[in-house]
Structures are given as C-alpha cells and as structure tokens.
Backbone as JSON, one array per atom type, in Angstrom:
{
  "sequence": "MKHAAILLFLFIFTAGCGDLAPNDATVSGPEDSVSTLSFSASSSAITYHPLDFIAKNKAGVVLADIEIELFRGGIEGEVSLLDKDGNLIAEDSTKGNTNERGIRRAGLQLTVPGCTTTTDIKASGSVLATVGSSSYLWTATVTRSCTP",
  "N": [[283.19, 164.6, -213.2], [286.06, 165.37, -212.33], [285.52, 167.78, -211.09], [283.61, 166.65, -209.15], [285.39, 165.59, -207.3], [287.57, 167.21, -206.56], [285.71, 168.73, -204.83], [285.06, 166.62, -203.06], [287.75, 166.3, -201.85], [288.04, 168.88, -200.66], [286.15, 168.88, -198.91], [286.81, 166.84, -197.12], [289.35, 168.03, -196.39], [288.38, 170.14, -195.01], [286.71, 169.44, -192.99], [288.21, 167.82, -191.09], [289.78, 169.81, -189.83], [288.83, 170.89, -187.39], [289.85, 169.9, -184.53], [292.37, 169.64, -184.99], [295.87, 168.53, -183.82], [299.01, 170.49, -183.79], [301.74, 169.88, -186.09], [304.07, 169.6, -184.03], [302.88, 168.87, -181.79], [303.05, 167.54, -178.29], [302.5, 165.1, -176.0], [302.02, 164.53, -172.41], [302.18, 162.84, -168.81], [300.96, 161.42, -165.83], [303.26, 160.24, -163.58], [304.19, 156.57, -163.59], [302.57, 153.62, -161.74], [302.99, 151.81, -159.06], [302.18, 148.92, -156.88], [301.39, 147.07, -154.09], [299.32, 144.5, -152.98], [297.6, 142.8, -150.17], [296.96, 139.58, -149.22], [294.1, 138.02, -150.24], [291.19, 136.55, -150.97], [289.13, 137.55, -152.64], [288.05, 139.58, -155.13], [289.79, 142.79, -155.7], [288.94, 146.22, -156.51], [290.69, 148.81, -157.86], [291.25, 152.12, -158.02], [292.44, 154.79, -160.25], [292.41, 157.87, -160.22], [292.44, 161.42, -160.53], [293.95, 161.09, -163.63], [295.87, 162.97, -165.23], [296.57, 164.24, -168.4], [298.85, 166.2, -170.55], [298.64, 168.37, -172.87], [301.05, 170.05, -175.15], [303.15, 172.22, -177.29], [306.01, 172.11, -178.98], [307.41, 174.33, -178.04], [306.81, 174.49, -175.26], [304.17, 175.49, -174.94], [301.15, 175.33, -173.39], [298.45, 173.35, -175.26], [294.92, 174.24, -175.82], [291.82, 172.89, -176.31], [292.34, 170.77, -177.78], [292.06, 167.76, -179.37], [292.47, 164.81, -177.58], [293.12, 161.24, -177.65], [292.25, 158.27, -175.66], [293.31, 155.07, -174.74], [292.73, 152.04, -173.37], [294.37, 149.37, -171.52], [295.59, 145.92, -170.48], [296.72, 143.49, -168.07], [296.0, 140.42, -166.51], [294.01, 141.54, -165.18], [290.91, 143.1, -164.68], [289.82, 145.9, -166.53], [288.93, 149.29, -166.51], [288.46, 152.37, -168.43], [287.89, 155.68, -167.06], [285.72, 158.44, -166.96], [286.35, 162.16, -166.75], [285.06, 162.79, -164.52], [285.28, 160.34, -163.01], [283.7, 158.24, -163.8], [282.39, 155.13, -165.23], [283.45, 154.11, -168.56], [282.5, 152.54, -171.1], [283.68, 151.6, -173.59], [286.67, 150.61, -175.0], [288.16, 152.77, -176.13], [288.34, 156.24, -175.87], [287.47, 159.69, -176.95], [288.55, 162.94, -176.4], [288.5, 166.47, -175.96], [291.12, 168.84, -174.78], [291.21, 171.05, -171.73], [291.41, 174.58, -171.05], [293.77, 174.59, -169.57], [295.39, 173.0, -171.07], [294.85, 170.24, -170.33], [293.81, 166.9, -170.38], [291.56, 165.26, -168.53], [291.3, 161.8, -166.89], [290.7, 158.48, -165.86], [291.28, 155.26, -164.47], [290.41, 152.15, -163.74], [291.3, 149.01, -162.03], [290.57, 146.17, -161.74], [291.69, 143.64, -159.55], [292.29, 140.09, -159.41], [291.54, 137.73, -156.9], [293.07, 135.63, -154.74], [293.57, 132.41, -155.53], [295.42, 130.45, -155.47], [298.93, 129.99, -153.84], [300.35, 131.09, -155.35], [301.76, 134.56, -156.05], [300.15, 136.99, -157.61], [300.29, 139.07, -160.29], [299.08, 142.24, -161.79], [298.2, 144.49, -164.37], [297.44, 147.69, -165.43], [296.94, 150.03, -167.93], [297.11, 153.11, -169.77], [297.1, 154.44, -172.9], [297.92, 157.85, -174.05], [297.24, 159.61, -176.91], [298.13, 162.28, -179.33], [297.91, 163.92, -182.04], [300.81, 163.07, -183.68], [302.16, 161.98, -181.46], [302.56, 160.1, -178.53], [302.01, 158.74, -175.09], [302.59, 156.81, -172.59], [300.9, 155.59, -169.72], [301.21, 153.34, -166.78], [299.92, 151.09, -164.43], [300.96, 148.99, -161.89], [300.4, 146.09, -160.19], [300.88, 144.06, -157.59], [299.59, 141.13, -156.11], [299.77, 139.83, -152.85], [300.03, 136.37, -152.28], [300.45, 134.67, -150.1], [299.28, 133.61, -147.3]],
  "CA": [[283.95, 163.9, -212.12], [286.92, 166.18, -211.57], [284.83, 168.55, -210.17], [283.53, 166.0, -207.64], [286.77, 165.02, -206.78], [287.88, 168.54, -206.04], [284.69, 169.0, -204.01], [285.37, 165.79, -202.25], [288.84, 166.76, -201.32], [288.02, 170.24, -199.87], [285.24, 168.4, -197.69], [287.65, 166.06, -196.3], [290.28, 168.63, -195.76], [288.1, 171.27, -194.03], [286.11, 168.61, -191.99], [289.15, 167.43, -190.41], [290.42, 171.07, -189.5], [288.33, 171.41, -186.12], [290.8, 169.76, -183.5], [293.74, 168.92, -185.19], [297.02, 168.97, -183.17], [299.94, 170.82, -184.51], [302.72, 168.78, -186.1], [304.82, 169.18, -182.93], [302.35, 168.41, -180.27], [303.4, 166.45, -177.48], [301.43, 164.75, -174.82], [302.71, 163.81, -171.3], [301.23, 162.49, -168.42], [301.62, 161.22, -164.51], [303.95, 158.9, -163.25], [303.67, 155.12, -163.39], [302.19, 153.66, -160.43], [303.55, 150.54, -158.54], [301.79, 149.09, -155.52], [301.29, 145.88, -153.49], [298.01, 144.42, -152.19], [297.88, 141.98, -149.44], [296.31, 138.33, -149.3], [292.48, 138.1, -150.28], [290.57, 135.4, -151.61], [288.2, 138.24, -153.21], [288.97, 140.66, -155.86], [289.94, 144.25, -155.26], [288.95, 147.22, -157.46], [291.66, 150.03, -157.36], [290.76, 153.27, -158.82], [293.27, 155.63, -160.06], [291.76, 159.16, -160.59], [292.52, 161.83, -161.7], [294.98, 161.02, -164.46], [296.01, 164.07, -166.11], [297.46, 164.11, -169.58], [298.72, 167.27, -170.97], [299.38, 168.32, -174.46], [301.88, 171.02, -175.47], [303.68, 172.52, -178.24], [307.57, 172.17, -178.88], [308.1, 175.42, -177.16], [306.13, 174.28, -173.82], [302.93, 176.11, -174.7], [299.84, 174.26, -173.41], [297.55, 173.41, -176.4], [293.81, 174.05, -175.2], [290.68, 172.37, -177.26], [293.1, 169.76, -178.88], [291.62, 166.42, -179.25], [293.35, 163.6, -176.98], [292.56, 159.85, -177.55], [292.84, 157.46, -174.75], [293.1, 153.55, -174.99], [293.13, 151.17, -172.08], [295.04, 147.84, -171.8], [295.73, 145.39, -169.31], [297.03, 141.93, -167.79], [295.65, 139.54, -165.56], [292.92, 142.19, -164.45], [290.16, 143.69, -165.43], [290.69, 147.4, -166.56], [288.08, 150.18, -167.42], [288.58, 153.76, -168.46], [286.97, 156.4, -166.23], [285.84, 159.71, -167.66], [286.89, 163.13, -166.02], [283.98, 162.83, -163.22], [285.19, 158.93, -162.28], [282.31, 157.41, -164.23], [283.02, 154.16, -166.03], [283.26, 154.24, -169.74], [282.25, 150.87, -171.66], [284.43, 151.4, -174.59], [288.25, 150.26, -175.27], [289.02, 153.89, -175.85], [287.55, 157.57, -175.81], [288.07, 160.87, -177.67], [287.92, 164.38, -175.83], [289.25, 167.84, -176.12], [291.82, 169.56, -173.44], [290.58, 172.24, -171.5], [292.04, 175.78, -171.46], [295.02, 174.43, -169.53], [295.67, 171.64, -171.97], [294.46, 169.19, -169.86], [292.63, 166.06, -170.9], [291.63, 164.25, -167.24], [290.43, 160.47, -167.11], [290.91, 157.71, -165.0], [291.47, 153.8, -164.6], [289.71, 151.44, -162.64], [292.08, 148.11, -162.25], [290.18, 144.96, -160.81], [292.88, 142.39, -159.33], [291.72, 138.89, -158.89], [291.67, 137.4, -155.77], [294.12, 134.64, -154.69], [293.26, 130.84, -155.71], [296.38, 129.56, -154.98], [299.82, 130.63, -153.22], [301.31, 132.34, -156.26], [301.38, 135.92, -156.26], [299.18, 137.8, -158.64], [300.83, 140.64, -160.82], [298.25, 142.53, -162.7], [298.47, 145.92, -164.71], [296.47, 148.27, -166.52], [297.58, 151.25, -168.79], [296.33, 154.34, -170.75], [297.9, 155.22, -173.99], [297.27, 158.79, -174.56], [297.81, 160.08, -178.31], [297.46, 163.68, -179.61], [298.63, 164.03, -183.28], [301.77, 161.71, -183.89], [302.8, 161.94, -180.12], [301.62, 159.09, -177.47], [302.42, 158.77, -173.69], [301.86, 155.35, -172.01], [300.89, 155.27, -168.13], [300.91, 152.12, -166.55], [299.95, 150.94, -163.16], [301.26, 147.42, -161.89], [299.82, 145.89, -159.04], [301.21, 142.55, -157.07], [298.68, 140.65, -155.04], [300.8, 138.57, -152.31], [298.89, 135.33, -152.14], [300.88, 134.11, -149.1], [298.59, 134.02, -146.0]],
  "C": [[285.08, 164.55, -211.59], [286.31, 166.96, -210.83], [284.16, 167.86, -208.91], [284.48, 165.67, -206.85], [287.3, 166.01, -206.04], [287.01, 168.92, -204.76], [285.05, 168.01, -202.7], [286.83, 166.07, -201.13], [288.62, 168.15, -200.22], [287.06, 169.96, -198.76], [286.14, 167.79, -196.75], [288.51, 166.81, -195.33], [289.53, 169.84, -194.76], [287.04, 170.65, -192.77], [287.17, 167.98, -191.11], [289.79, 168.43, -189.8], [290.24, 171.38, -187.87], [289.2, 171.29, -185.19], [292.11, 169.47, -183.74], [294.77, 169.57, -184.22], [297.8, 169.46, -184.0], [301.04, 169.89, -184.65], [303.8, 168.67, -184.72], [304.17, 169.24, -181.65], [302.88, 167.14, -179.75], [302.56, 166.02, -176.42], [302.37, 163.96, -173.8], [301.44, 163.34, -170.2], [301.76, 162.32, -166.78], [302.7, 160.17, -164.56], [303.59, 157.49, -163.21], [303.36, 154.8, -161.88], [302.3, 152.14, -160.06], [303.19, 150.16, -157.0], [301.89, 147.42, -155.32], [300.02, 145.59, -152.68], [298.42, 143.0, -151.21], [297.17, 140.8, -149.69], [295.0, 138.77, -149.39], [291.97, 137.07, -151.16], [289.49, 136.46, -152.76], [288.93, 139.42, -154.17], [288.98, 141.74, -155.41], [289.8, 145.21, -156.49], [289.87, 148.48, -156.93], [291.42, 151.16, -158.47], [291.79, 154.53, -158.86], [292.69, 157.03, -160.99], [292.12, 160.36, -159.95], [293.89, 161.36, -162.27], [294.99, 162.26, -165.51], [297.09, 164.11, -167.21], [297.31, 165.48, -170.23], [299.1, 167.74, -172.39], [299.87, 169.89, -174.52], [302.74, 171.19, -176.77], [305.37, 172.2, -178.02], [307.89, 173.12, -178.06], [307.62, 175.24, -175.76], [304.87, 174.86, -174.01], [301.84, 175.03, -174.49], [298.8, 174.6, -174.75], [296.06, 173.17, -175.78], [292.7, 173.91, -176.53], [291.29, 171.58, -178.29], [292.53, 168.42, -178.4], [292.7, 165.24, -178.7], [292.68, 162.16, -177.13], [293.16, 159.16, -176.87], [292.39, 156.03, -175.08], [293.25, 153.03, -173.76], [293.78, 149.68, -172.65], [295.25, 147.42, -170.62], [296.21, 144.0, -169.16], [296.8, 141.5, -166.82], [294.48, 140.54, -164.44], [291.93, 142.59, -165.38], [289.96, 145.25, -165.69], [289.51, 148.06, -167.28], [288.71, 151.65, -167.28], [287.63, 154.31, -167.66], [287.08, 157.75, -166.94], [286.39, 160.78, -166.78], [286.38, 163.33, -164.66], [284.12, 161.15, -162.72], [284.26, 158.04, -162.67], [283.05, 156.39, -165.33], [282.9, 154.36, -167.37], [283.3, 152.83, -170.63], [283.29, 150.82, -172.61], [285.97, 150.97, -174.38], [288.83, 151.54, -175.44], [287.93, 155.25, -175.97], [288.22, 158.82, -176.33], [287.83, 161.89, -176.87], [288.95, 165.27, -175.92], [290.0, 168.02, -174.62], [290.85, 170.74, -172.94], [291.79, 173.3, -171.58], [293.35, 175.58, -170.66], [295.8, 173.35, -170.09], [295.48, 170.52, -171.3], [293.63, 168.16, -170.22], [292.73, 165.24, -169.51], [290.67, 162.98, -167.71], [290.91, 159.95, -166.03], [291.17, 156.37, -165.3], [291.03, 153.11, -163.55], [290.75, 149.97, -162.95], [291.29, 146.97, -161.26], [291.35, 143.85, -160.6], [292.03, 141.22, -158.8], [291.96, 138.41, -157.6], [292.65, 136.09, -155.6], [293.3, 133.24, -154.89], [294.28, 129.85, -155.5], [297.47, 130.32, -154.3], [300.78, 131.29, -153.96], [300.92, 133.65, -156.5], [300.59, 136.46, -157.65], [299.73, 139.01, -159.12], [299.78, 140.69, -162.07], [298.61, 144.02, -163.13], [297.7, 146.32, -165.53], [297.28, 149.68, -166.77], [296.69, 151.99, -169.6], [297.34, 154.8, -171.69], [297.11, 156.39, -174.14], [297.8, 159.47, -175.8], [297.01, 161.42, -178.66], [298.46, 163.61, -180.86], [299.48, 162.68, -183.25], [302.43, 161.34, -182.56], [301.94, 160.84, -179.17], [302.21, 159.16, -176.22], [301.58, 157.39, -173.06], [301.99, 155.47, -170.33], [300.39, 153.95, -167.88], [301.09, 151.99, -164.97], [300.08, 149.32, -162.67], [300.94, 147.27, -160.23], [300.15, 144.25, -158.41], [300.35, 142.07, -155.82], [299.86, 139.54, -154.4], [299.68, 137.36, -152.17], [299.42, 134.46, -151.18], [300.13, 134.28, -147.68], [299.33, 134.33, -144.87]]
}
C-alpha cells in the first residue's frame, strides 16, 4: 500500500510539471474599454479582438509556453470568448499556452440588447486571465442610449 501511495504521488507530481507557471508569475492585459451605442431596437454584437494577455516573472522577463486560463463573464448582454483567430468558443473558459513572447491572445464578443423602453441599457463583458496564483480582469462596458 505504501509503495502504491508513493507511485501515485510521483505520478501526480510529474504529470503536473508540464506548463506550470513559476511562483512569481504575473499576468497583465489590455486597458478596459468603455463605449456608447446609439439608439437601436436591434441587438448589436461588438467584437474586442485581439486581447493580449502577457505572462512575466517578477523580474519582468516574459514567460513562454506557460498555460493561461481565460474565463468569461457579463451582465445584461450575451458574452462569448474568441480564440486567437477570432472564432467563437462555446465554453465558459479555455486554457492555452503563451507564445514565445509570453502572449496569450484571445477575444470577446459582447452582444448588447436592443432598446425596448426609453431606459438606457448598460452591458458589460469581461475576461479573467489567470496564470499560477496571479490574475488579471479585463472589462468592456457599453451603454446603449435608448432615447430616440
């Protein structure tokens, strides 16, 4: 039994060594986006692409081939993640590795509803990028003016 436990520990330890970020890894990303849409009764899809998230160590050296996980979120709108080529991702999150410049490229599509009353609509979408124990939250906020 003790032998099996040791083998299991070694397997878990070595299986997780692939793309682990160092303890001092940080992730940064683009500036948040704030915009306004004019009156429309139809919904509008806004694409934010590319969004570049960069992994670095404490000394500022970029970290190539490090896994960054991205999560999407949003309020009052439909939010979808986009891959590095701008294609829709069906899942709420996605994992991928940084390139040789430490960049993990992605995007976000935010569909803002059309006006049904004269009350303005405020929609937001966000991407949370995580590497190791560090995270970065990028947010897009859109206000649709519903006054014709």
